Coordinates of C-alpha atoms in Angstrom, one line a residue:
M1 CA 17.6 -11.4 5.9
A2 CA 16.5 -7.8 5.0
A3 CA 17.2 -8.2 1.2
K4 CA 15.5 -11.7 1.2
Y5 CA 12.2 -10.1 2.0
D6 CA 12.6 -7.0 -0.2
L7 CA 9.7 -6.9 -2.7
T8 CA 11.1 -4.2 -5.1
Q9 CA 11.7 -6.7 -7.9
R10 CA 8.1 -7.9 -7.7
I11 CA 6.6 -4.4 -7.3
A12 CA 8.6 -2.5 -9.9
P13 CA 7.2 -4.2 -13.0
Q14 CA 3.7 -3.0 -12.0
L15 CA 4.7 0.6 -11.7
D16 CA 5.4 3.4 -14.1
R17 CA 9.3 3.7 -14.3
H18 CA 9.2 7.1 -12.6
L19 CA 7.5 5.6 -9.6
V20 CA 10.4 3.2 -9.2
F21 CA 12.9 6.0 -8.4
P22 CA 11.5 6.6 -4.8
L23 CA 11.9 2.9 -4.1
L24 CA 15.5 2.9 -5.3
E25 CA 16.2 6.1 -3.2
F26 CA 14.9 4.3 -0.1
L27 CA 17.0 1.1 -0.8
Q28 CA 20.1 3.3 -1.3
E29 CA 19.5 5.0 2.0
R30 CA 19.0 1.7 3.8
G31 CA 22.1 0.2 2.2
L32 CA 20.3 -3.0 1.3
Y33 CA 22.3 -3.5 -1.9
P34 CA 25.7 -2.2 -3.1
E35 CA 25.7 1.5 -4.0
E36 CA 27.0 0.6 -7.5
D37 CA 24.1 -1.7 -8.2
I38 CA 21.5 0.9 -7.2
L39 CA 23.2 3.6 -9.4
K40 CA 23.3 1.2 -12.4
A41 CA 19.6 0.4 -11.9
K42 CA 18.8 4.1 -11.9
I43 CA 20.7 4.7 -15.1
E44 CA 18.9 1.8 -16.7
L45 CA 15.5 3.2 -15.7
L46 CA 16.5 6.7 -17.0
N47 CA 17.4 5.4 -20.4
D48 CA 13.7 5.4 -21.5
T49 CA 12.9 8.8 -20.0
N50 CA 13.9 12.3 -20.9
M51 CA 15.5 13.1 -17.6
V52 CA 18.9 13.4 -19.2
D53 CA 20.4 15.8 -16.7
Y54 CA 19.6 13.5 -13.9
A55 CA 21.1 10.6 -15.8
M56 CA 24.3 12.6 -16.4
D57 CA 24.6 13.3 -12.6
I58 CA 24.2 9.6 -11.7
H59 CA 26.8 8.7 -14.4
K60 CA 29.2 11.1 -12.8
S61 CA 28.6 9.6 -9.4
L62 CA 28.9 6.0 -10.6
Y63 CA 32.1 6.5 -12.5
R64 CA 33.5 9.3 -10.3
S65 CA 34.2 11.5 -13.3
D66 CA 32.9 14.8 -14.7
D67 CA 32.9 13.4 -18.2
V68 CA 29.7 11.9 -19.7
P69 CA 29.3 9.8 -22.9
Q70 CA 28.8 11.7 -26.1
E71 CA 25.5 9.9 -26.7
M72 CA 24.1 11.5 -23.5
V73 CA 25.1 15.0 -24.7
E74 CA 23.5 14.3 -28.1
R75 CA 20.4 12.9 -26.3
R76 CA 20.1 16.1 -24.3
A77 CA 20.1 18.3 -27.4
E78 CA 17.5 16.0 -29.0
V79 CA 15.2 16.3 -25.9
V80 CA 15.5 20.1 -25.8
G81 CA 14.7 20.3 -29.6
R82 CA 11.7 17.9 -29.3
L83 CA 10.4 19.9 -26.2
K84 CA 10.5 23.2 -28.2
A85 CA 8.7 21.6 -31.2
L86 CA 6.0 20.1 -29.0
E87 CA 5.6 23.4 -27.2
E88 CA 5.0 25.2 -30.5
G89 CA 2.4 22.6 -31.6
A90 CA 0.5 23.1 -28.4
A91 CA 1.1 26.9 -28.1
P92 CA -2.4 28.0 -29.4
L93 CA -4.3 25.8 -26.9
I94 CA -1.8 26.6 -24.0
A95 CA -2.3 30.4 -24.7
F96 CA -6.1 29.9 -24.5
L97 CA -5.9 27.9 -21.3
H98 CA -3.6 30.5 -19.6
N99 CA -5.9 33.4 -20.6
P100 CA -8.4 33.8 -17.7
N101 CA -11.0 35.5 -19.9
S102 CA -11.0 32.9 -22.7
F103 CA -10.7 30.0 -20.2
Q104 CA -14.1 31.1 -18.6
E105 CA -15.8 30.4 -21.9
L106 CA -15.4 26.6 -21.3
R107 CA -18.4 24.7 -20.1
A108 CA -19.1 21.1 -18.8
D109 CA -20.3 20.1 -22.2
K110 CA -17.2 18.7 -24.1
Q111 CA -18.9 18.9 -27.6
Y112 CA -19.8 22.6 -27.0
N113 CA -16.2 23.3 -26.0
L114 CA -14.7 21.6 -29.1
Q115 CA -17.1 23.5 -31.4
M116 CA -16.4 26.8 -29.6
L117 CA -12.6 26.3 -29.8
S118 CA -12.8 25.5 -33.5
D119 CA -15.1 28.4 -34.4
R120 CA -13.6 31.2 -32.3
Y121 CA -9.9 30.2 -31.9
Q122 CA -9.2 27.8 -34.8
I123 CA -8.1 25.2 -32.2
G124 CA -9.0 21.6 -33.4
P125 CA -8.1 18.0 -32.7
Q126 CA -4.5 18.5 -33.9
Q127 CA -3.8 21.1 -31.2
I128 CA -5.6 19.0 -28.5
E129 CA -3.5 16.0 -29.4
A130 CA -0.4 18.3 -29.3
L131 CA -1.3 19.2 -25.7
Y132 CA -1.4 15.5 -24.7
Q133 CA 2.0 14.9 -26.4
Y134 CA 3.4 18.0 -24.7
A135 CA 2.1 16.9 -21.3
K136 CA 3.5 13.4 -21.7
F137 CA 6.9 14.8 -22.7
Q138 CA 6.9 17.1 -19.7
F139 CA 6.3 14.1 -17.5
E140 CA 9.1 12.2 -19.1
C141 CA 11.4 15.1 -18.4
G142 CA 10.5 15.0 -14.7
N143 CA 8.3 18.2 -14.8
Y144 CA 5.5 16.5 -12.9
S145 CA 3.7 19.7 -11.9
G146 CA 3.4 21.0 -15.5
A147 CA 2.4 17.5 -16.7
A148 CA -0.4 17.2 -14.1
D149 CA -1.9 20.6 -15.1
Y150 CA -1.8 19.9 -18.8
L151 CA -3.1 16.3 -18.4
Y152 CA -6.0 17.6 -16.3
Q153 CA -6.9 20.2 -19.0
Y154 CA -6.5 17.6 -21.8
R155 CA -9.0 15.3 -20.1
A156 CA -11.5 18.1 -20.0
L157 CA -11.3 18.3 -23.8
C158 CA -10.6 14.7 -24.8
T159 CA -13.4 12.6 -26.3
N160 CA -11.3 9.4 -26.8
S161 CA -11.9 7.2 -23.7
D162 CA -8.6 5.2 -24.1
R163 CA -6.5 8.3 -24.4
S164 CA -8.4 9.9 -21.5
L165 CA -7.7 6.9 -19.4
S166 CA -4.0 7.0 -20.3
A167 CA -4.0 10.7 -19.2
L168 CA -5.6 9.8 -15.9
W169 CA -2.9 7.2 -15.1
G170 CA -0.3 9.9 -16.0
K171 CA -2.0 12.5 -13.7
L172 CA -2.1 9.9 -10.8
A173 CA 1.6 9.2 -11.2
A174 CA 2.5 12.9 -11.3
E175 CA 0.5 13.6 -8.1
I176 CA 2.1 10.7 -6.3
L177 CA 5.6 11.9 -7.3
M178 CA 4.7 15.4 -6.1
Q179 CA 3.4 13.8 -2.8
N180 CA 0.0 15.5 -3.2
W181 CA -1.8 12.7 -1.3
D182 CA -5.3 14.2 -1.2
I183 CA -5.4 14.8 -4.9
A184 CA -3.7 11.5 -5.7
L185 CA -6.4 9.7 -3.7
E186 CA -9.1 11.5 -5.7
E187 CA -7.5 10.4 -9.0
L188 CA -7.1 6.8 -7.6
N189 CA -10.8 6.7 -6.9
R190 CA -11.7 8.0 -10.4
L191 CA -9.5 5.3 -11.9
K192 CA -11.1 2.6 -9.8
E193 CA -14.6 3.7 -10.9
I194 CA -13.5 3.4 -14.6
I195 CA -11.8 0.1 -14.1
D196 CA -14.7 -1.4 -12.2
S197 CA -17.3 -0.2 -14.8
K198 CA -19.0 -2.8 -17.0
S199 CA -17.9 -1.0 -20.1
F200 CA -14.2 -1.4 -19.3
S201 CA -12.3 -3.3 -22.1
S202 CA -11.7 -7.1 -21.5
P203 CA -11.8 -9.0 -18.2
L204 CA -8.1 -9.7 -18.6
N205 CA -7.3 -6.0 -18.9
Q206 CA -9.6 -5.3 -16.0
V207 CA -7.7 -7.7 -13.7
Q208 CA -4.3 -6.3 -14.8
S209 CA -5.5 -2.7 -14.3
R210 CA -6.7 -3.7 -10.7
I211 CA -3.2 -5.1 -10.0
W212 CA -1.6 -1.9 -11.3
L213 CA -4.0 0.3 -9.3
M214 CA -3.2 -1.6 -6.0
H215 CA 0.5 -1.3 -6.5
W216 CA 0.3 2.4 -7.2
S217 CA -2.0 2.9 -4.3
L218 CA 0.6 1.8 -1.8
F219 CA 2.3 5.2 -2.1
I220 CA -0.9 6.9 -1.2
F221 CA -2.2 4.6 1.5
F222 CA 1.0 4.6 3.6
N223 CA 1.2 8.4 3.4
H224 CA -2.4 9.6 3.6
E225 CA -3.9 10.1 7.1
N226 CA -6.8 7.7 6.3
G227 CA -4.8 5.4 4.2
R228 CA -4.7 2.4 6.5
T229 CA -8.4 2.2 6.6
Q230 CA -8.8 2.7 2.9
I231 CA -6.3 0.1 1.9
I232 CA -8.5 -2.5 3.7
D233 CA -11.6 -1.1 1.9
L234 CA -9.9 -1.5 -1.5
F235 CA -7.8 -4.7 -1.2
N236 CA -10.4 -6.6 0.7
Q237 CA -13.1 -6.3 -1.9
D238 CA -13.7 -9.7 -3.6
K239 CA -12.5 -8.7 -7.1
Y240 CA -9.4 -7.1 -5.7
L241 CA -8.6 -9.8 -3.2
N242 CA -9.0 -12.4 -6.0
A243 CA -6.5 -10.5 -8.2
I244 CA -4.1 -10.5 -5.2
Q245 CA -4.4 -14.2 -4.6
T246 CA -4.1 -15.1 -8.3
N247 CA -1.4 -12.6 -9.5
A248 CA 0.1 -10.7 -6.6
P249 CA 0.2 -12.6 -3.3
H250 CA 3.1 -10.4 -2.1
L251 CA 0.5 -7.6 -1.6
L252 CA -0.9 -9.5 1.3
R253 CA 2.0 -8.0 3.4
Y254 CA 0.4 -4.6 3.1
L255 CA -3.2 -5.7 3.8
A256 CA -2.0 -7.7 6.8
T257 CA 0.0 -4.7 8.2
A258 CA -3.1 -2.5 7.8
F259 CA -5.2 -5.0 9.7
I260 CA -2.6 -5.2 12.5
V261 CA -2.2 -1.4 13.0
N262 CA -5.8 -0.5 12.5
K263 CA -7.3 0.5 15.8
R264 CA -10.8 -0.7 15.0
R265 CA -11.0 -4.5 14.8
R266 CA -13.0 -5.3 11.7
P267 CA -15.5 -8.1 10.9
Q268 CA -13.4 -8.9 7.8
F269 CA -10.4 -9.8 9.9
K270 CA -11.5 -13.4 10.5
E271 CA -12.1 -13.9 6.8
F272 CA -8.7 -12.5 6.1
I273 CA -7.1 -15.1 8.4
K274 CA -8.7 -17.7 6.2
V275 CA -7.0 -16.1 3.1
I276 CA -3.6 -16.2 5.0
Q277 CA -4.2 -19.8 5.7
Q278 CA -4.9 -20.6 2.1
E279 CA -1.9 -18.7 0.8
R280 CA 0.7 -19.7 3.4
Y281 CA 2.5 -22.0 1.0
S282 CA 2.5 -19.7 -2.0
N283 CA 3.7 -16.6 -0.1
E284 CA 6.5 -16.5 2.5
D285 CA 6.3 -13.3 4.4
P286 CA 7.1 -12.7 8.1
I287 CA 4.1 -10.4 8.5
T288 CA 1.5 -12.8 7.2
E289 CA 3.3 -15.7 8.9
F290 CA 3.1 -13.8 12.2
L291 CA -0.7 -13.8 11.9
A292 CA -0.8 -17.5 10.9
C293 CA 1.3 -18.3 14.1
I294 CA -1.3 -16.7 16.3
Y295 CA -4.6 -17.4 14.7
V296 CA -4.0 -20.6 12.8
N297 CA -1.3 -22.6 14.6
Y298 CA -1.5 -20.9 18.1
D299 CA 2.3 -21.2 18.1
F300 CA 3.4 -18.3 20.4
D301 CA 7.1 -19.1 20.4
M302 CA 7.2 -18.9 16.6
A303 CA 5.0 -15.7 16.8
Q304 CA 7.7 -14.1 19.0
K305 CA 10.4 -15.0 16.5
K306 CA 8.3 -13.7 13.6
M307 CA 7.7 -10.5 15.4
R308 CA 11.4 -9.7 15.4
E309 CA 11.5 -10.6 11.7
C310 CA 8.5 -8.3 11.1
E311 CA 10.4 -5.4 12.6
E312 CA 13.3 -5.9 10.1
V313 CA 10.8 -6.2 7.2
I314 CA 9.1 -2.9 8.2
L315 CA 12.4 -1.0 8.6
N316 CA 13.5 -2.1 5.1
D317 CA 10.2 -1.8 3.2
P318 CA 9.9 1.5 1.2
F319 CA 6.2 1.8 2.0
L320 CA 6.2 0.7 5.6
G321 CA 9.6 2.0 6.8
K322 CA 8.9 5.8 6.3
R323 CA 11.1 7.8 8.7
V324 CA 10.1 10.9 10.6
E325 CA 12.8 13.3 11.8
E326 CA 12.2 14.6 15.4
G327 CA 15.1 16.9 16.4
N328 CA 18.2 14.8 16.3
F329 CA 16.2 11.5 16.3
S330 CA 14.7 9.5 13.4
T331 CA 11.7 7.3 14.1
V332 CA 9.7 4.9 12.1
P333 CA 6.1 5.4 13.4
L334 CA 4.6 2.4 11.7
R335 CA 7.2 0.1 13.3
D336 CA 6.2 1.3 16.8
E337 CA 2.5 1.0 16.1
F338 CA 3.0 -2.5 14.6
L339 CA 4.9 -3.9 17.5
E340 CA 2.4 -2.5 20.1
N341 CA -0.5 -4.0 18.3
A342 CA 1.4 -7.3 17.6
R343 CA 1.9 -7.7 21.3
L344 CA -1.7 -7.0 21.9
F345 CA -2.7 -9.8 19.3
I346 CA -0.4 -12.3 21.1
F347 CA -1.7 -11.2 24.6
E348 CA -5.4 -11.4 23.7
T349 CA -5.1 -14.8 21.9
Y350 CA -2.8 -16.3 24.7
C351 CA -5.3 -15.1 27.3
R352 CA -8.2 -16.7 25.5
I353 CA -6.7 -20.2 25.8
H354 CA -5.1 -20.0 29.3
Q355 CA -6.8 -19.3 32.6
R356 CA -3.7 -18.7 34.6
I357 CA -0.6 -17.1 32.9
D358 CA 2.9 -16.8 34.2
M359 CA 4.0 -13.2 33.8
G360 CA 7.6 -14.2 33.1
V361 CA 6.5 -16.5 30.3
L362 CA 4.2 -13.9 28.8
A363 CA 6.9 -11.2 29.0
E364 CA 9.2 -13.5 26.9
K365 CA 6.5 -14.0 24.3
L366 CA 5.9 -10.3 24.1
N367 CA 9.7 -9.5 23.6
L368 CA 9.6 -7.4 26.8
N369 CA 11.5 -7.6 30.1
Y370 CA 9.4 -8.5 33.2
E371 CA 8.8 -4.9 34.5
E372 CA 7.9 -3.6 31.0
A373 CA 5.5 -6.5 30.5
E374 CA 3.8 -5.9 33.9
R375 CA 3.3 -2.2 33.3
W376 CA 2.1 -2.9 29.7
I377 CA -0.5 -5.5 31.0
V378 CA -1.7 -3.3 33.9
T379 CA -2.4 -0.5 31.5
L380 CA -4.1 -2.9 29.1
I381 CA -6.4 -4.3 31.8
R382 CA -7.3 -0.8 33.0
T383 CA -8.1 0.5 29.5
S384 CA -9.9 -2.5 28.0
K385 CA -12.7 -4.8 28.8
L386 CA -10.4 -7.6 29.5
E387 CA -11.6 -9.6 32.6
A388 CA -8.4 -10.4 34.4
K389 CA -6.5 -9.8 37.6
I390 CA -2.8 -9.7 38.3
D391 CA -1.6 -11.9 41.3
S392 CA 1.7 -10.0 42.2
K393 CA 2.7 -12.6 44.8
M394 CA 2.5 -15.5 42.4
G395 CA 3.6 -13.4 39.4
T396 CA 0.6 -14.6 37.4
I397 CA -2.3 -13.1 35.5
V398 CA -5.6 -14.8 36.4
M399 CA -8.3 -14.7 33.7
E400 CA -11.9 -14.4 34.8
P401 CA -14.0 -17.3 33.4
N402 CA -16.5 -16.2 30.8
Q403 CA -18.8 -19.1 29.7
T404 CA -20.3 -17.3 26.7
N405 CA -16.9 -16.7 25.3
V406 CA -16.0 -20.4 25.6
Y407 CA -19.1 -21.4 23.6
E408 CA -18.4 -18.7 21.0
Q409 CA -14.8 -19.9 20.6
L410 CA -15.9 -23.5 20.3
I411 CA -18.4 -22.6 17.6
D412 CA -15.7 -20.5 15.8
H413 CA -13.3 -23.4 15.9
T414 CA -15.8 -25.9 14.6
K415 CA -16.9 -23.8 11.6
S416 CA -14.0 -25.2 9.7
L417 CA -15.2 -28.8 10.3
S418 CA -17.3 -30.1 7.5
G419 CA -20.7 -31.7 7.1
R420 CA -22.0 -34.1 9.7
T421 CA -19.2 -33.5 12.2
Y422 CA -20.0 -29.8 12.4
K423 CA -23.8 -30.5 12.9
L424 CA -23.0 -33.0 15.6
V425 CA -20.8 -30.6 17.5
N426 CA -23.4 -27.8 17.1
Q427 CA -26.1 -30.1 18.6
L428 CA -23.9 -30.9 21.6
L429 CA -23.3 -27.2 22.2
E430 CA -27.0 -26.3 22.0
H431 CA -27.8 -29.2 24.4
A432 CA -25.1 -27.9 26.8
Q433 CA -26.4 -24.4 26.7
A434 CA -29.9 -25.5 27.3
Q435 CA -28.8 -27.5 30.4
T436 CA -27.0 -24.4 31.7
A437 CA -30.0 -22.1 31.2
R438 CA -32.2 -24.3 33.5

C-alpha cells in the first residue's frame, strides 16, 4: 500500500535533479523500494551532474567493488579541468568581490556598478558571464554554499532578466539543499513576485513556473515554522489552485494536510471541500478521501478506514514523514498532529448530526479504546465551546440542542441545490425563523 501512494515519480519531474536526492534518501531509509533500484536511480540522476565522487561511491556500493568504470575516472579529470578554467575566467571579479574595500564601492544602481567595474577594474560582461558559469558549475559539483554566494552576487550585476531569473531558481535550490529555510522562503517569495508579474513571458510559461514553484515550496513549507500556514496562503490562491487542478492534482494531498493540522479553522476550508469533491475521481489519495468521507459523504466508517491509510501515507511521504530523534526514540510529529486533528474532525461532524451518541461507537470511529475515547472527549468538552454532556451511566454523549446551528447547517446544505429549489427552501427557512421569533 505504501508504494502505491508514493508521489515521487510525479513530483521528481518538476524538481531540479539535485532536489530529487533528498527524496531518494528518504525512500531508501523507509525501504519502500529495493535498495538496488534506489542506487540505480541515484546513479542515473548523477550522470548529468558534476558530482563524480558521489557517483563513484554509489557505484562501489551498488556493485560491491572498489573498482569504478574508466569513463568515471576520465569524467572526474574533465570536471576538475573545467572547474579550474572557469575559476580563472571569473578570477578578476571574484577577487573584487572578496576584497572588502573594493566591494564597498558597489551601489544599488546596476548601471553605475557596470560602468565603475569597467573603468576602474577592467571587468566587463565577459567576466560577469564567467561568474554565472562558475556559480552554475559549483552547484553541479554539489558545492551549494559557494554557488548560492556567487549567484547572489551575479544577480546584483546581471542586466539580463532571463539569466537573472535562472540564477534565482539556482539560488533557491541551493538554499533548500543547505536547509536554510528562512532564506529559502525569502527567495521563494521573490520568485513568486516575478512569476505573478504581468511582464512575465507567456501564460503557458507562467502556469508551468507556478507548478515548479509549488513543488519546490514543499521542502520549505514542511520544514519552516510558519510553513503550514503559508502553504495554504500560496496553494489556495485562485491562479495556483487552478494550476493544481489542471496539471498537478497530487498536490492536493499537501494542501489537505495543511488544512487538517492547522490550528485555526479558515474560511477557505469550506471552499476547499468543494475542490476535493470536484477532484475526487481524478485524484485518489487517502488524505483527500478522508475529508470527502467526513464532509461530502458523511461516511464515518470509511473515514475511520481512511484515517489508518492516512497514517501510512504520512509515514512514507518525504515531506510529511519527517522524523525527529528524541533520545532513543524517533517520532513523526506531523503524524501525531494529523491523527489528533483528524479525530477532532470526525467528532465535530458526527456530533453535529447526532443528538445522543454511544461512547463505544464513537471510540471505534476515532480508532481509540473506550477509556482513551472518554478521556479525549472530556478534555475536548472542557477546552472547547462544544455544548455537550457525558452520561456515564448510559455511556453516551448528549448534545445540547442549538437551534441557530440547525438553521445554519440547513442553509449550508442547500447552497449546493440549484435555482428554484434553493429559493423555495430559503423561503421556508425564513418563514420558520419568523414563527420562532414571535
